[in-house]
Amino acid sequence: MTRPLVALSASDPLAVLRGLEAALAGGPALLPVADGAPALPTPAPADVPQRVALVVETSGSTGTGKRVALSSEALLAGAAAADAALGGPGGWVLALPTHYIAGLNVLTRSIAAGTSPVVLPPGHFDATAFADAADRLVTGPGAPRRYTSLVPVQLARVLDDERATAALAGFDAVLVGGQATPAPLRDRARAAGVPVVTTYGASETSGGCVYDGVPFGTVRTEVVDGELFLSGPMLAEGYLGDDERTAATFVERDGLRWYRTGDTAEVVDGTVRVLGRLDDVVISGGEKVPLGAVERVVRALPGQDRAVVTRRPSGEWGEVPVVVTDRPLDLAVARAAVGDALGRAARPAAVVLVERVPMLASGKPDRLAVRALADRDATR
């Protein structure tokens, strides 16, 4: 059995909200689409399997395009477990695009709680507009808590604004995800009284399912040959029109269905620590260097919370890490900090200062564009 798939512009979050509500109730499946985004190589189908309620198109920051198919059961299971982990249902301020799973999560949790999200205007995030939205957020007796979900760059902009910071400190939880949250930014937020909860997840897991390193609900984690696997009721059905990729990514193990995240991680006393991407390791002078680990060290330096570490070919070493940043950074300082933490091979070979670090609409660094900037700098 199938049901129709309806595409809606993500520039109208309230229309997406209505479409998602209908999809969760058994109506046409929903495909939110970003205006002006590059089309995937194959067109979306007119119909999808009956179990599919939501389709999320994602290319990630480095990978090829895919359509993640999610069921109502997966979405609502994730929402229920998240509410339980946070202390109960509540009202939400929507500050994220609704073609990304984090924005759709806000809508799903609002629908499940019976609350109406306060929606920021799509486009450039503004701290003043966020403070205004927080003032308009109304909660009810059945869902009295106040929530929002941000990416790190949005959190940084709020903390630069006194009124917005005060508003954010009045929330019961502020989810921060989409990428690793720099420790200095997290510490700054908590010092301001903001109840930050760092999240980890993907479209394939109906969004965040690990809060502050701890899997919520019945979510299970395993590390297999260095790769983080996740299992639980929130997993996607797979990828539309791509059975081969589905079979490679969603695997059976020990009688459970698991999602292979593609991330390297370690789990210590039940707490997950993501180290980086499996495909984001360079071989420099014969040694393996995880770029994610280098980036974490660099981002802990003063003023470098937006820095990105990428790779560059080297005739001498094979490949080397390179820092791309929009704030001045002394190469010797970066090399010393990284060398002390990770060893000589991990020390960045260069710092590329740019006017603005390229970002995706999700708030994540555009790593393909960042790498191109690093390569272009090498040819000067």
PDB file of N, CA and C in Angstrom, residues 262-331:
ATOM      1  N   GLY A 262      28.457   6.437  10.722  1.00  0.00           N
ATOM      2  CA  GLY A 262      29.606   6.962   9.998  1.00  0.00           C
ATOM      3  C   GLY A 262      30.512   7.815  10.858  1.00  0.00           C
ATOM      4  N   ASP A 263      30.202   7.907  12.167  1.00  0.00           N
ATOM      5  CA  ASP A 263      31.014   8.672  13.108  1.00  0.00           C
ATOM      6  C   ASP A 263      31.868   7.740  13.957  1.00  0.00           C
ATOM      7  N   THR A 264      33.056   8.189  14.271  1.00  0.00           N
ATOM      8  CA  THR A 264      33.869   7.474  15.244  1.00  0.00           C
ATOM      9  C   THR A 264      33.490   7.976  16.636  1.00  0.00           C
ATOM     10  N   ALA A 265      33.526   7.075  17.597  1.00  0.00           N
ATOM     11  CA  ALA A 265      33.089   7.452  18.946  1.00  0.00           C
ATOM     12  C   ALA A 265      33.662   6.484  19.962  1.00  0.00           C
ATOM     13  N   GLU A 266      33.533   6.876  21.210  1.00  0.00           N
ATOM     14  CA  GLU A 266      33.816   5.990  22.323  1.00  0.00           C
ATOM     15  C   GLU A 266      32.675   6.129  23.319  1.00  0.00           C
ATOM     16  N   VAL A 267      32.370   5.048  24.019  1.00  0.00           N
ATOM     17  CA  VAL A 267      31.329   5.048  25.038  1.00  0.00           C
ATOM     18  C   VAL A 267      31.976   4.644  26.354  1.00  0.00           C
ATOM     19  N   VAL A 268      31.969   5.564  27.298  1.00  0.00           N
ATOM     20  CA  VAL A 268      32.597   5.331  28.597  1.00  0.00           C
ATOM     21  C   VAL A 268      31.538   5.503  29.686  1.00  0.00           C
ATOM     22  N   ASP A 269      31.295   4.433  30.431  1.00  0.00           N
ATOM     23  CA  ASP A 269      30.285   4.460  31.507  1.00  0.00           C
ATOM     24  C   ASP A 269      28.933   4.945  30.988  1.00  0.00           C
ATOM     25  N   GLY A 270      28.576   4.504  29.780  1.00  0.00           N
ATOM     26  CA  GLY A 270      27.283   4.835  29.199  1.00  0.00           C
ATOM     27  C   GLY A 270      27.194   6.180  28.525  1.00  0.00           C
ATOM     28  N   THR A 271      28.270   6.959  28.560  1.00  0.00           N
ATOM     29  CA  THR A 271      28.269   8.289  27.943  1.00  0.00           C
ATOM     30  C   THR A 271      29.000   8.239  26.601  1.00  0.00           C
ATOM     31  N   VAL A 272      28.329   8.759  25.577  1.00  0.00           N
ATOM     32  CA  VAL A 272      28.878   8.733  24.218  1.00  0.00           C
ATOM     33  C   VAL A 272      29.727   9.977  23.977  1.00  0.00           C
ATOM     34  N   ARG A 273      30.904   9.772  23.441  1.00  0.00           N
ATOM     35  CA  ARG A 273      31.748  10.885  23.024  1.00  0.00           C
ATOM     36  C   ARG A 273      32.085  10.683  21.555  1.00  0.00           C
ATOM     37  N   VAL A 274      31.517  11.539  20.707  1.00  0.00           N
ATOM     38  CA  VAL A 274      31.753  11.456  19.268  1.00  0.00           C
ATOM     39  C   VAL A 274      33.098  12.109  18.962  1.00  0.00           C
ATOM     40  N   LEU A 275      33.933  11.396  18.214  1.00  0.00           N
ATOM     41  CA  LEU A 275      35.291  11.858  17.948  1.00  0.00           C
ATOM     42  C   LEU A 275      35.440  12.502  16.572  1.00  0.00           C
ATOM     43  N   GLY A 276      34.604  12.123  15.620  1.00  0.00           N
ATOM     44  CA  GLY A 276      34.713  12.679  14.273  1.00  0.00           C
ATOM     45  C   GLY A 276      34.110  11.724  13.262  1.00  0.00           C
ATOM     46  N   ARG A 277      34.277  12.029  11.991  1.00  0.00           N
ATOM     47  CA  ARG A 277      33.763  11.192  10.922  1.00  0.00           C
ATOM     48  C   ARG A 277      34.781  10.124  10.542  1.00  0.00           C
ATOM     49  N   LEU A 278      34.286   8.927  10.215  1.00  0.00           N
ATOM     50  CA  LEU A 278      35.171   7.868   9.746  1.00  0.00           C
ATOM     51  C   LEU A 278      35.937   8.293   8.501  1.00  0.00           C
ATOM     52  N   ASP A 279      35.253   9.069   7.633  1.00  0.00           N
ATOM     53  CA  ASP A 279      35.884   9.495   6.382  1.00  0.00           C
ATOM     54  C   ASP A 279      36.612  10.816   6.533  1.00  0.00           C
ATOM     55  N   ASP A 280      36.799  11.279   7.776  1.00  0.00           N
ATOM     56  CA  ASP A 280      37.436  12.571   8.012  1.00  0.00           C
ATOM     57  C   ASP A 280      38.771  12.381   8.737  1.00  0.00           C
ATOM     58  N   VAL A 281      39.489  11.335   8.328  1.00  0.00           N
ATOM     59  CA  VAL A 281      40.804  11.052   8.878  1.00  0.00           C
ATOM     60  C   VAL A 281      41.834  11.199   7.769  1.00  0.00           C
ATOM     61  N   VAL A 282      42.867  11.971   8.008  1.00  0.00           N
ATOM     62  CA  VAL A 282      43.936  12.116   7.024  1.00  0.00           C
ATOM     63  C   VAL A 282      45.137  11.299   7.478  1.00  0.00           C
ATOM     64  N   ILE A 283      45.907  10.843   6.525  1.00  0.00           N
ATOM     65  CA  ILE A 283      47.167  10.155   6.807  1.00  0.00           C
ATOM     66  C   ILE A 283      48.278  11.165   6.547  1.00  0.00           C
ATOM     67  N   SER A 284      48.883  11.625   7.627  1.00  0.00           N
ATOM     68  CA  SER A 284      49.907  12.665   7.532  1.00  0.00           C
ATOM     69  C   SER A 284      51.236  12.106   8.027  1.00  0.00           C
ATOM     70  N   GLY A 285      52.176  11.964   7.111  1.00  0.00           N
ATOM     71  CA  GLY A 285      53.460  11.388   7.492  1.00  0.00           C
ATOM     72  C   GLY A 285      53.336   9.971   7.997  1.00  0.00           C
ATOM     73  N   GLY A 286      52.339   9.235   7.486  1.00  0.00           N
ATOM     74  CA  GLY A 286      52.134   7.846   7.881  1.00  0.00           C
ATOM     75  C   GLY A 286      51.291   7.678   9.124  1.00  0.00           C
ATOM     76  N   GLU A 287      50.859   8.775   9.763  1.00  0.00           N
ATOM     77  CA  GLU A 287      50.041   8.692  10.972  1.00  0.00           C
ATOM     78  C   GLU A 287      48.609   9.137  10.681  1.00  0.00           C
ATOM     79  N   LYS A 288      47.651   8.466  11.329  1.00  0.00           N
ATOM     80  CA  LYS A 288      46.249   8.832  11.181  1.00  0.00           C
ATOM     81  C   LYS A 288      45.938  10.054  12.043  1.00  0.00           C
ATOM     82  N   VAL A 289      45.324  11.069  11.426  1.00  0.00           N
ATOM     83  CA  VAL A 289      44.966  12.295  12.139  1.00  0.00           C
ATOM     84  C   VAL A 289      43.470  12.549  11.959  1.00  0.00           C
ATOM     85  N   PRO A 290      42.643  12.438  13.016  1.00  0.00           N
ATOM     86  CA  PRO A 290      41.211  12.738  12.900  1.00  0.00           C
ATOM     87  C   PRO A 290      40.986  14.255  12.916  1.00  0.00           C
ATOM     88  N   LEU A 291      40.453  14.780  11.812  1.00  0.00           N
ATOM     89  CA  LEU A 291      40.285  16.226  11.705  1.00  0.00           C
ATOM     90  C   LEU A 291      39.302  16.759  12.742  1.00  0.00           C
ATOM     91  N   GLY A 292      38.304  15.946  13.109  1.00  0.00           N
ATOM     92  CA  GLY A 292      37.361  16.398  14.115  1.00  0.00           C
ATOM     93  C   GLY A 292      38.030  16.670  15.452  1.00  0.00           C
ATOM     94  N   ALA A 293      38.994  15.829  15.800  1.00  0.00           N
ATOM     95  CA  ALA A 293      39.712  16.035  17.063  1.00  0.00           C
ATOM     96  C   ALA A 293      40.560  17.297  17.000  1.00  0.00           C
ATOM     97  N   VAL A 294      41.194  17.546  15.845  1.00  0.00           N
ATOM     98  CA  VAL A 294      41.977  18.776  15.677  1.00  0.00           C
ATOM     99  C   VAL A 294      41.060  19.989  15.795  1.00  0.00           C
ATOM    100  N   GLU A 295      39.891  19.908  15.177  1.00  0.00           N
ATOM    101  CA  GLU A 295      38.948  21.028  15.204  1.00  0.00           C
ATOM    102  C   GLU A 295      38.487  21.335  16.627  1.00  0.00           C
ATOM    103  N   ARG A 296      38.247  20.303  17.426  1.00  0.00           N
ATOM    104  CA  ARG A 296      37.823  20.552  18.805  1.00  0.00           C
ATOM    105  C   ARG A 296      38.885  21.305  19.589  1.00  0.00           C
ATOM    106  N   VAL A 297      40.149  20.952  19.386  1.00  0.00           N
ATOM    107  CA  VAL A 297      41.230  21.650  20.089  1.00  0.00           C
ATOM    108  C   VAL A 297      41.301  23.104  19.633  1.00  0.00           C
ATOM    109  N   VAL A 298      41.210  23.329  18.328  1.00  0.00           N
ATOM    110  CA  VAL A 298      41.290  24.697  17.802  1.00  0.00           C
ATOM    111  C   VAL A 298      40.116  25.531  18.294  1.00  0.00           C
ATOM    112  N   ARG A 299      38.930  24.944  18.315  1.00  0.00           N
ATOM    113  CA  ARG A 299      37.745  25.699  18.740  1.00  0.00           C
ATOM    114  C   ARG A 299      37.762  26.044  20.226  1.00  0.00           C
ATOM    115  N   ALA A 300      38.570  25.347  20.979  1.00  0.00           N
ATOM    116  CA  ALA A 300      38.698  25.671  22.398  1.00  0.00           C
ATOM    117  C   ALA A 300      39.610  26.866  22.631  1.00  0.00           C
ATOM    118  N   LEU A 301      40.333  27.325  21.602  1.00  0.00           N
ATOM    119  CA  LEU A 301      41.184  28.503  21.731  1.00  0.00           C
ATOM    120  C   LEU A 301      40.310  29.760  21.776  1.00  0.00           C
ATOM    121  N   PRO A 302      40.736  30.800  22.443  1.00  0.00           N
ATOM    122  CA  PRO A 302      39.915  32.023  22.569  1.00  0.00           C
ATOM    123  C   PRO A 302      39.499  32.589  21.207  1.00  0.00           C
ATOM    124  N   GLY A 303      38.182  32.808  21.052  1.00  0.00           N
ATOM    125  CA  GLY A 303      37.659  33.439  19.846  1.00  0.00           C
ATOM    126  C   GLY A 303      37.559  32.540  18.631  1.00  0.00           C
ATOM    127  N   GLN A 304      37.846  31.237  18.773  1.00  0.00           N
ATOM    128  CA  GLN A 304      37.893  30.355  17.601  1.00  0.00           C
ATOM    129  C   GLN A 304      36.737  29.356  17.556  1.00  0.00           C
ATOM    130  N   ASP A 305      35.603  29.690  18.157  1.00  0.00           N
ATOM    131  CA  ASP A 305      34.494  28.744  18.207  1.00  0.00           C
ATOM    132  C   ASP A 305      33.865  28.490  16.843  1.00  0.00           C
ATOM    133  N   ARG A 306      34.192  29.310  15.835  1.00  0.00           N
ATOM    134  CA  ARG A 306      33.646  29.085  14.486  1.00  0.00           C
ATOM    135  C   ARG A 306      34.685  28.523  13.528  1.00  0.00           C
ATOM    136  N   ALA A 307      35.886  28.263  14.002  1.00  0.00           N
ATOM    137  CA  ALA A 307      36.943  27.749  13.125  1.00  0.00           C
ATOM    138  C   ALA A 307      36.586  26.360  12.603  1.00  0.00           C
ATOM    139  N   VAL A 308      37.049  26.052  11.404  1.00  0.00           N
ATOM    140  CA  VAL A 308      36.827  24.743  10.785  1.00  0.00           C
ATOM    141  C   VAL A 308      38.186  24.189  10.359  1.00  0.00           C
ATOM    142  N   VAL A 309      38.388  22.917  10.601  1.00  0.00           N
ATOM    143  CA  VAL A 309      39.626  22.264  10.186  1.00  0.00           C
ATOM    144  C   VAL A 309      39.333  21.359   8.999  1.00  0.00           C
ATOM    145  N   THR A 310      40.089  21.529   7.944  1.00  0.00           N
ATOM    146  CA  THR A 310      39.924  20.745   6.732  1.00  0.00           C
ATOM    147  C   THR A 310      41.264  20.134   6.342  1.00  0.00           C
ATOM    148  N   ARG A 311      41.314  19.509   5.182  1.00  0.00           N
ATOM    149  CA  ARG A 311      42.523  18.834   4.718  1.00  0.00           C
ATOM    150  C   ARG A 311      43.091  19.526   3.493  1.00  0.00           C
ATOM    151  N   ARG A 312      44.385  19.316   3.282  1.00  0.00           N
ATOM    152  CA  ARG A 312      45.034  19.862   2.101  1.00  0.00           C
ATOM    153  C   ARG A 312      46.125  18.873   1.674  1.00  0.00           C
ATOM    154  N   PRO A 313      46.256  18.617   0.363  1.00  0.00           N
ATOM    155  CA  PRO A 313      47.339  17.726  -0.096  1.00  0.00           C
ATOM    156  C   PRO A 313      48.703  18.320   0.226  1.00  0.00           C
ATOM    157  N   SER A 314      49.664  17.439   0.521  1.00  0.00           N
ATOM    158  CA  SER A 314      51.023  17.862   0.814  1.00  0.00           C
ATOM    159  C   SER A 314      52.001  16.917   0.135  1.00  0.00           C
ATOM    160  N   GLY A 315      52.909  17.486  -0.642  1.00  0.00           N
ATOM    161  CA  GLY A 315      53.905  16.655  -1.309  1.00  0.00           C
ATOM    162  C   GLY A 315      54.816  15.950  -0.328  1.00  0.00           C
ATOM    163  N   GLU A 316      55.011  16.542   0.825  1.00  0.00           N
ATOM    164  CA  GLU A 316      55.926  15.969   1.811  1.00  0.00           C
ATOM    165  C   GLU A 316      55.232  14.974   2.730  1.00  0.00           C
ATOM    166  N   TRP A 317      54.007  15.313   3.200  1.00  0.00           N
ATOM    167  CA  TRP A 317      53.351  14.525   4.235  1.00  0.00           C
ATOM    168  C   TRP A 317      52.163  13.704   3.736  1.00  0.00           C
ATOM    169  N   GLY A 318      51.752  13.898   2.512  1.00  0.00           N
ATOM    170  CA  GLY A 318      50.557  13.238   1.973  1.00  0.00           C
ATOM    171  C   GLY A 318      49.358  14.148   2.085  1.00  0.00           C
ATOM    172  N   GLU A 319      48.868  14.360   3.302  1.00  0.00           N
ATOM    173  CA  GLU A 319      47.819  15.343   3.585  1.00  0.00           C
ATOM    174  C   GLU A 319      48.127  15.988   4.924  1.00  0.00           C
ATOM    175  N   VAL A 320      47.635  17.214   5.111  1.00  0.00           N
ATOM    176  CA  VAL A 320      47.855  17.933   6.368  1.00  0.00           C
ATOM    177  C   VAL A 320      46.575  18.644   6.787  1.00  0.00           C
ATOM    178  N   PRO A 321      46.372  18.847   8.091  1.00  0.00           N
ATOM    179  CA  PRO A 321      45.237  19.658   8.550  1.00  0.00           C
ATOM    180  C   PRO A 321      45.485  21.139   8.281  1.00  0.00           C
ATOM    181  N   VAL A 322      44.419  21.858   7.961  1.00  0.00           N
ATOM    182  CA  VAL A 322      44.477  23.304   7.745  1.00  0.00           C
ATOM    183  C   VAL A 322      43.298  23.939   8.476  1.00  0.00           C
ATOM    184  N   VAL A 323      43.545  25.040   9.162  1.00  0.00           N
ATOM    185  CA  VAL A 323      42.488  25.764   9.877  1.00  0.00           C
ATOM    186  C   VAL A 323      41.959  26.887   8.992  1.00  0.00           C
ATOM    187  N   VAL A 324      40.639  26.948   8.832  1.00  0.00           N
ATOM    188  CA  VAL A 324      39.982  28.057   8.143  1.00  0.00           C
ATOM    189  C   VAL A 324      39.151  28.796   9.187  1.00  0.00           C
ATOM    190  N   THR A 325      39.394  30.088   9.342  1.00  0.00           N
ATOM    191  CA  THR A 325      38.744  30.849  10.402  1.00  0.00           C
ATOM    192  C   THR A 325      38.474  32.277   9.957  1.00  0.00           C
ATOM    193  N   ASP A 326      37.464  32.895  10.579  1.00  0.00           N
ATOM    194  CA  ASP A 326      37.148  34.293  10.276  1.00  0.00           C
ATOM    195  C   ASP A 326      37.687  35.231  11.347  1.00  0.00           C
ATOM    196  N   ARG A 327      38.505  34.700  12.266  1.00  0.00           N
ATOM    197  CA  ARG A 327      39.127  35.532  13.297  1.00  0.00           C
ATOM    198  C   ARG A 327      40.625  35.250  13.319  1.00  0.00           C
ATOM    199  N   PRO A 328      41.444  36.276  13.540  1.00  0.00           N
ATOM    200  CA  PRO A 328      42.896  36.073  13.509  1.00  0.00           C
ATOM    201  C   PRO A 328      43.341  34.973  14.477  1.00  0.00           C
ATOM    202  N   LEU A 329      44.223  34.127  13.995  1.00  0.00           N
ATOM    203  CA  LEU A 329      44.755  33.033  14.810  1.00  0.00           C
ATOM    204  C   LEU A 329      46.219  32.835  14.444  1.00  0.00           C
ATOM    205  N   ASP A 330      47.079  32.912  15.430  1.00  0.00           N
ATOM    206  CA  ASP A 330      48.503  32.702  15.205  1.00  0.00           C
ATOM    207  C   ASP A 330      48.764  31.215  14.965  1.00  0.00           C
ATOM    208  N   LEU A 331      49.424  30.895  13.857  1.00  0.00           N
ATOM    209  CA  LEU A 331      49.662  29.503  13.510  1.00  0.00           C
ATOM    210  C   LEU A 331      50.468  28.798  14.598  1.00  0.00           C
TER     211      LEU A 331
END
